[in-house]
């Protein structure tokens, strides 16, 4: 039986340039005009933006915007879910398809963590607060168990790709769809409740497949 490769996905910006995918912090310094031209993708709430720029990723030790954030679910499943719940989907977009084994073999990838994006309990929310860099680790590192290191053993025994939205994500999409039905314009956090792989380092794009979703 042929084993299906375990992969992650990363959005390909329009007019992508360069030979590697980098984190947002690096992108703003290396290609500020590219970031500015696609900034709508990264627009978010003030609170969430503060979290992205000030929260330490457990088991990686970098800020959220200091790691490349990839998804474990095929992006077409996300677009289909938006349509199913009456959420606008926009234009055709492209995504890199990245084999996880390739990342493990890449010397430019220093470390990875798999975040399952569980529902936000009061304790987890408190953990996000205490993991802010302003506290300098005074309260220790919280939510560590939600961020297992993605190494060879984890890939072989635990990691898997999603074929459908998680219940947390499905419920979020349902609520946003209901808001649209009422004539409201909620902020849709497309990947809320969907597992991520945070990659510390650069991802070489040479030879990667690119898919289109619509």
Short mmCIF file of C-alpha atoms in Angstrom, two decimals:
data_model
loop_
_atom_site.label_atom_id
_atom_site.label_comp_id
_atom_site.label_asym_id
_atom_site.label_seq_id
_atom_site.Cartn_x
_atom_site.Cartn_y
_atom_site.Cartn_z
CA UNK A 1 0.00 0.00 0.00
CA UNK A 2 1.31 3.44 -0.95
CA UNK A 3 1.58 5.69 2.07
CA UNK A 4 0.11 9.17 1.59
CA UNK A 5 2.76 11.79 2.45
CA UNK A 6 2.08 13.89 5.52
CA UNK A 7 2.09 17.54 4.49
CA UNK A 8 1.42 21.08 5.62
CA UNK A 9 0.08 23.99 3.58
CA UNK A 10 1.14 27.62 3.36
CA UNK A 11 -0.56 30.44 1.50
CA UNK A 12 1.34 31.72 -1.55
CA UNK A 13 1.11 35.49 -1.75
CA UNK A 14 0.56 37.19 -5.07
CA UNK A 15 3.80 38.07 -6.84
CA UNK A 16 5.74 35.74 -4.55
CA UNK A 17 9.46 36.36 -4.85
CA UNK A 18 12.50 34.67 -3.43
CA UNK A 19 13.53 31.08 -2.86
CA UNK A 20 12.05 30.46 0.57
CA UNK A 21 9.04 31.02 2.82
CA UNK A 22 9.95 33.13 5.82
CA UNK A 23 8.19 34.29 8.98
CA UNK A 24 6.36 37.63 9.06
CA UNK A 25 9.04 39.36 11.11
CA UNK A 26 11.66 38.46 8.51
CA UNK A 27 9.33 39.30 5.61
CA UNK A 28 8.70 42.85 6.84
CA UNK A 29 12.46 43.45 6.90
CA UNK A 30 13.50 41.52 3.79
CA UNK A 31 10.63 42.49 1.48
CA UNK A 32 8.51 45.23 3.10
CA UNK A 33 6.83 46.08 -0.20
CA UNK A 34 5.68 42.46 -0.61
CA UNK A 35 4.26 42.43 2.91
CA UNK A 36 2.54 45.78 2.37
CA UNK A 37 0.99 44.62 -0.89
CA UNK A 38 -0.62 41.64 0.80
CA UNK A 39 -1.22 43.12 4.23
CA UNK A 40 -4.96 42.51 4.14
CA UNK A 41 -4.20 38.82 4.68
CA UNK A 42 -2.64 39.69 8.04
CA UNK A 43 -5.15 42.30 9.20
CA UNK A 44 -6.70 41.22 12.46
CA UNK A 45 -7.98 42.54 15.75
CA UNK A 46 -5.76 44.78 17.86
CA UNK A 47 -5.65 42.15 20.62
CA UNK A 48 -4.73 39.35 18.23
CA UNK A 49 -2.10 41.50 16.52
CA UNK A 50 -0.58 42.25 19.92
CA UNK A 51 -0.50 38.52 20.63
CA UNK A 52 1.23 37.78 17.32
CA UNK A 53 3.99 40.25 18.06
CA UNK A 54 4.45 39.66 21.79
CA UNK A 55 3.57 36.02 22.58
CA UNK A 56 6.26 33.37 22.96
CA UNK A 57 5.60 30.03 21.23
CA UNK A 58 6.00 27.18 23.77
CA UNK A 59 8.76 24.70 22.87
CA UNK A 60 10.12 27.03 20.16
CA UNK A 61 11.11 30.06 22.22
CA UNK A 62 10.35 32.57 19.46
CA UNK A 63 7.54 35.07 19.02
CA UNK A 64 4.48 34.01 17.04
CA UNK A 65 5.46 36.20 14.09
CA UNK A 66 8.99 34.77 14.30
CA UNK A 67 7.84 31.36 13.04
CA UNK A 68 6.32 30.28 9.73
CA UNK A 69 2.75 29.20 10.42
CA UNK A 70 1.42 26.34 8.30
CA UNK A 71 -1.85 24.43 8.28
CA UNK A 72 -2.51 20.67 8.41
CA UNK A 73 -5.83 20.74 6.52
CA UNK A 74 -6.27 20.99 2.75
CA UNK A 75 -7.28 24.60 2.01
CA UNK A 76 -10.10 23.47 -0.27
CA UNK A 77 -11.82 21.98 2.79
CA UNK A 78 -11.74 25.44 4.36
CA UNK A 79 -13.19 27.15 1.29
CA UNK A 80 -15.91 24.50 1.05
CA UNK A 81 -16.77 25.04 4.73
CA UNK A 82 -17.09 28.78 4.17
CA UNK A 83 -19.51 28.21 1.30
CA UNK A 84 -21.45 25.69 3.36
CA UNK A 85 -22.01 28.28 6.08
CA UNK A 86 -22.65 31.24 3.77
CA UNK A 87 -19.32 32.99 4.35
CA UNK A 88 -17.79 34.90 1.38
CA UNK A 89 -14.80 33.09 -0.13
CA UNK A 90 -13.10 35.64 -2.38
CA UNK A 91 -10.88 34.89 -5.36
CA UNK A 92 -8.75 31.92 -6.38
CA UNK A 93 -5.75 31.49 -4.08
CA UNK A 94 -2.61 29.39 -4.27
CA UNK A 95 -0.92 27.30 -1.60
CA UNK A 96 2.42 25.56 -1.25
CA UNK A 97 2.19 21.87 -0.37
CA UNK A 98 5.10 21.01 1.93
CA UNK A 99 5.98 17.43 2.96
CA UNK A 100 6.71 17.37 6.69
CA UNK A 101 9.53 14.86 6.19
CA UNK A 102 11.23 17.36 3.90
CA UNK A 103 11.07 19.95 6.69
CA UNK A 104 12.63 17.53 9.15
CA UNK A 105 15.45 16.88 6.68
CA UNK A 106 16.05 20.58 5.95
CA UNK A 107 19.03 22.06 7.86
CA UNK A 108 17.43 25.53 7.57
CA UNK A 109 14.49 24.34 9.68
CA UNK A 110 15.65 24.53 13.28
CA UNK A 111 12.59 23.17 15.08
CA UNK A 112 8.84 22.67 14.72
CA UNK A 113 5.86 22.55 17.07
CA UNK A 114 2.39 21.17 16.33
CA UNK A 115 -0.40 23.29 17.80
CA UNK A 116 -3.77 21.58 17.75
CA UNK A 117 -5.59 24.88 18.42
CA UNK A 118 -7.89 23.53 21.12
CA UNK A 119 -10.90 25.42 22.42
CA UNK A 120 -9.85 28.37 24.56
CA UNK A 121 -10.55 27.46 28.17
CA UNK A 122 -9.95 30.06 30.93
CA UNK A 123 -6.66 28.34 31.84
CA UNK A 124 -5.43 28.42 28.24
CA UNK A 125 -6.34 32.08 27.92
CA UNK A 126 -4.43 32.80 31.10
CA UNK A 127 -1.49 30.89 29.63
CA UNK A 128 -1.46 33.14 26.57
CA UNK A 129 -1.32 36.13 28.87
CA UNK A 130 1.55 34.76 30.96
CA UNK A 131 3.49 33.71 27.84
CA UNK A 132 3.76 37.34 26.73
CA UNK A 133 7.39 38.38 26.37
CA UNK A 134 6.79 41.30 28.74
CA UNK A 135 6.67 38.84 31.65
CA UNK A 136 10.10 37.48 30.70
CA UNK A 137 9.18 33.94 31.72
CA UNK A 138 8.48 35.00 35.31
CA UNK A 139 5.44 32.69 35.43
CA UNK A 140 7.15 29.88 33.52
CA UNK A 141 5.91 28.61 30.15
CA UNK A 142 2.22 27.81 29.98
CA UNK A 143 0.25 25.52 27.62
CA UNK A 144 3.37 23.50 26.79
CA UNK A 145 1.37 20.29 26.32
CA UNK A 146 -0.66 22.00 23.58
CA UNK A 147 2.54 22.52 21.57
CA UNK A 148 4.34 19.16 21.18
CA UNK A 149 7.64 19.27 19.31
CA UNK A 150 7.26 17.85 15.82
CA UNK A 151 10.26 15.57 15.46
CA UNK A 152 10.72 12.30 13.58
CA UNK A 153 9.06 10.21 16.28
CA UNK A 154 6.07 12.55 16.46
CA UNK A 155 5.70 12.51 12.67
CA UNK A 156 5.80 8.71 12.55
CA UNK A 157 3.46 8.06 15.48
CA UNK A 158 1.15 11.03 16.04
CA UNK A 159 0.98 13.63 13.27
CA UNK A 160 -1.90 13.40 10.82
CA UNK A 161 -3.57 15.59 8.24
CA UNK A 162 -7.16 16.66 8.73
CA UNK A 163 -9.80 15.70 6.19
CA UNK A 164 -12.47 17.96 7.71
CA UNK A 165 -12.84 20.85 10.11
CA UNK A 166 -12.52 20.22 13.83
CA UNK A 167 -15.72 20.64 15.90
CA UNK A 168 -14.29 23.89 17.34
CA UNK A 169 -13.65 25.28 13.84
CA UNK A 170 -17.01 24.05 12.52
CA UNK A 171 -18.86 25.79 15.34
CA UNK A 172 -16.90 29.01 14.72
CA UNK A 173 -17.80 28.93 11.01
CA UNK A 174 -21.44 28.28 11.89
CA UNK A 175 -21.53 31.35 14.15
CA UNK A 176 -19.87 33.56 11.52
CA UNK A 177 -22.30 32.30 8.87
CA UNK A 178 -25.24 33.13 11.12
CA UNK A 179 -23.81 36.62 11.62
CA UNK A 180 -23.60 37.13 7.84
CA UNK A 181 -27.20 35.91 7.52
CA UNK A 182 -28.23 38.68 9.93
CA UNK A 183 -26.50 41.26 7.75
CA UNK A 184 -23.49 41.63 10.03
CA UNK A 185 -19.82 41.54 8.97
CA UNK A 186 -17.96 39.45 11.56
CA UNK A 187 -14.20 39.12 11.53
CA UNK A 188 -13.63 35.62 10.17
CA UNK A 189 -10.47 34.06 11.60
CA UNK A 190 -10.12 31.44 8.88
CA UNK A 191 -7.85 29.08 10.81
CA UNK A 192 -9.50 29.32 14.22
CA UNK A 193 -9.71 25.85 15.71
CA UNK A 194 -7.54 24.27 13.00
CA UNK A 195 -4.18 22.69 13.86
CA UNK A 196 -1.03 24.55 12.87
CA UNK A 197 2.59 23.58 12.52
CA UNK A 198 4.89 26.42 13.59
CA UNK A 199 8.22 26.24 11.77
CA UNK A 200 11.28 27.95 13.20
CA UNK A 201 13.48 28.68 10.20
CA UNK A 202 13.08 29.20 6.45
CA UNK A 203 11.30 26.82 4.08
CA UNK A 204 12.98 26.30 0.72
CA UNK A 205 10.34 26.27 -2.03
CA UNK A 206 12.43 24.57 -4.73
CA UNK A 207 10.38 21.72 -6.19
CA UNK A 208 7.32 22.24 -3.98
CA UNK A 209 3.89 21.61 -5.48
CA UNK A 210 1.53 24.58 -5.67
CA UNK A 211 -2.24 24.07 -5.66
CA UNK A 212 -5.12 26.41 -6.48
CA UNK A 213 -8.34 26.55 -4.50
CA UNK A 214 -11.56 28.40 -5.26
#
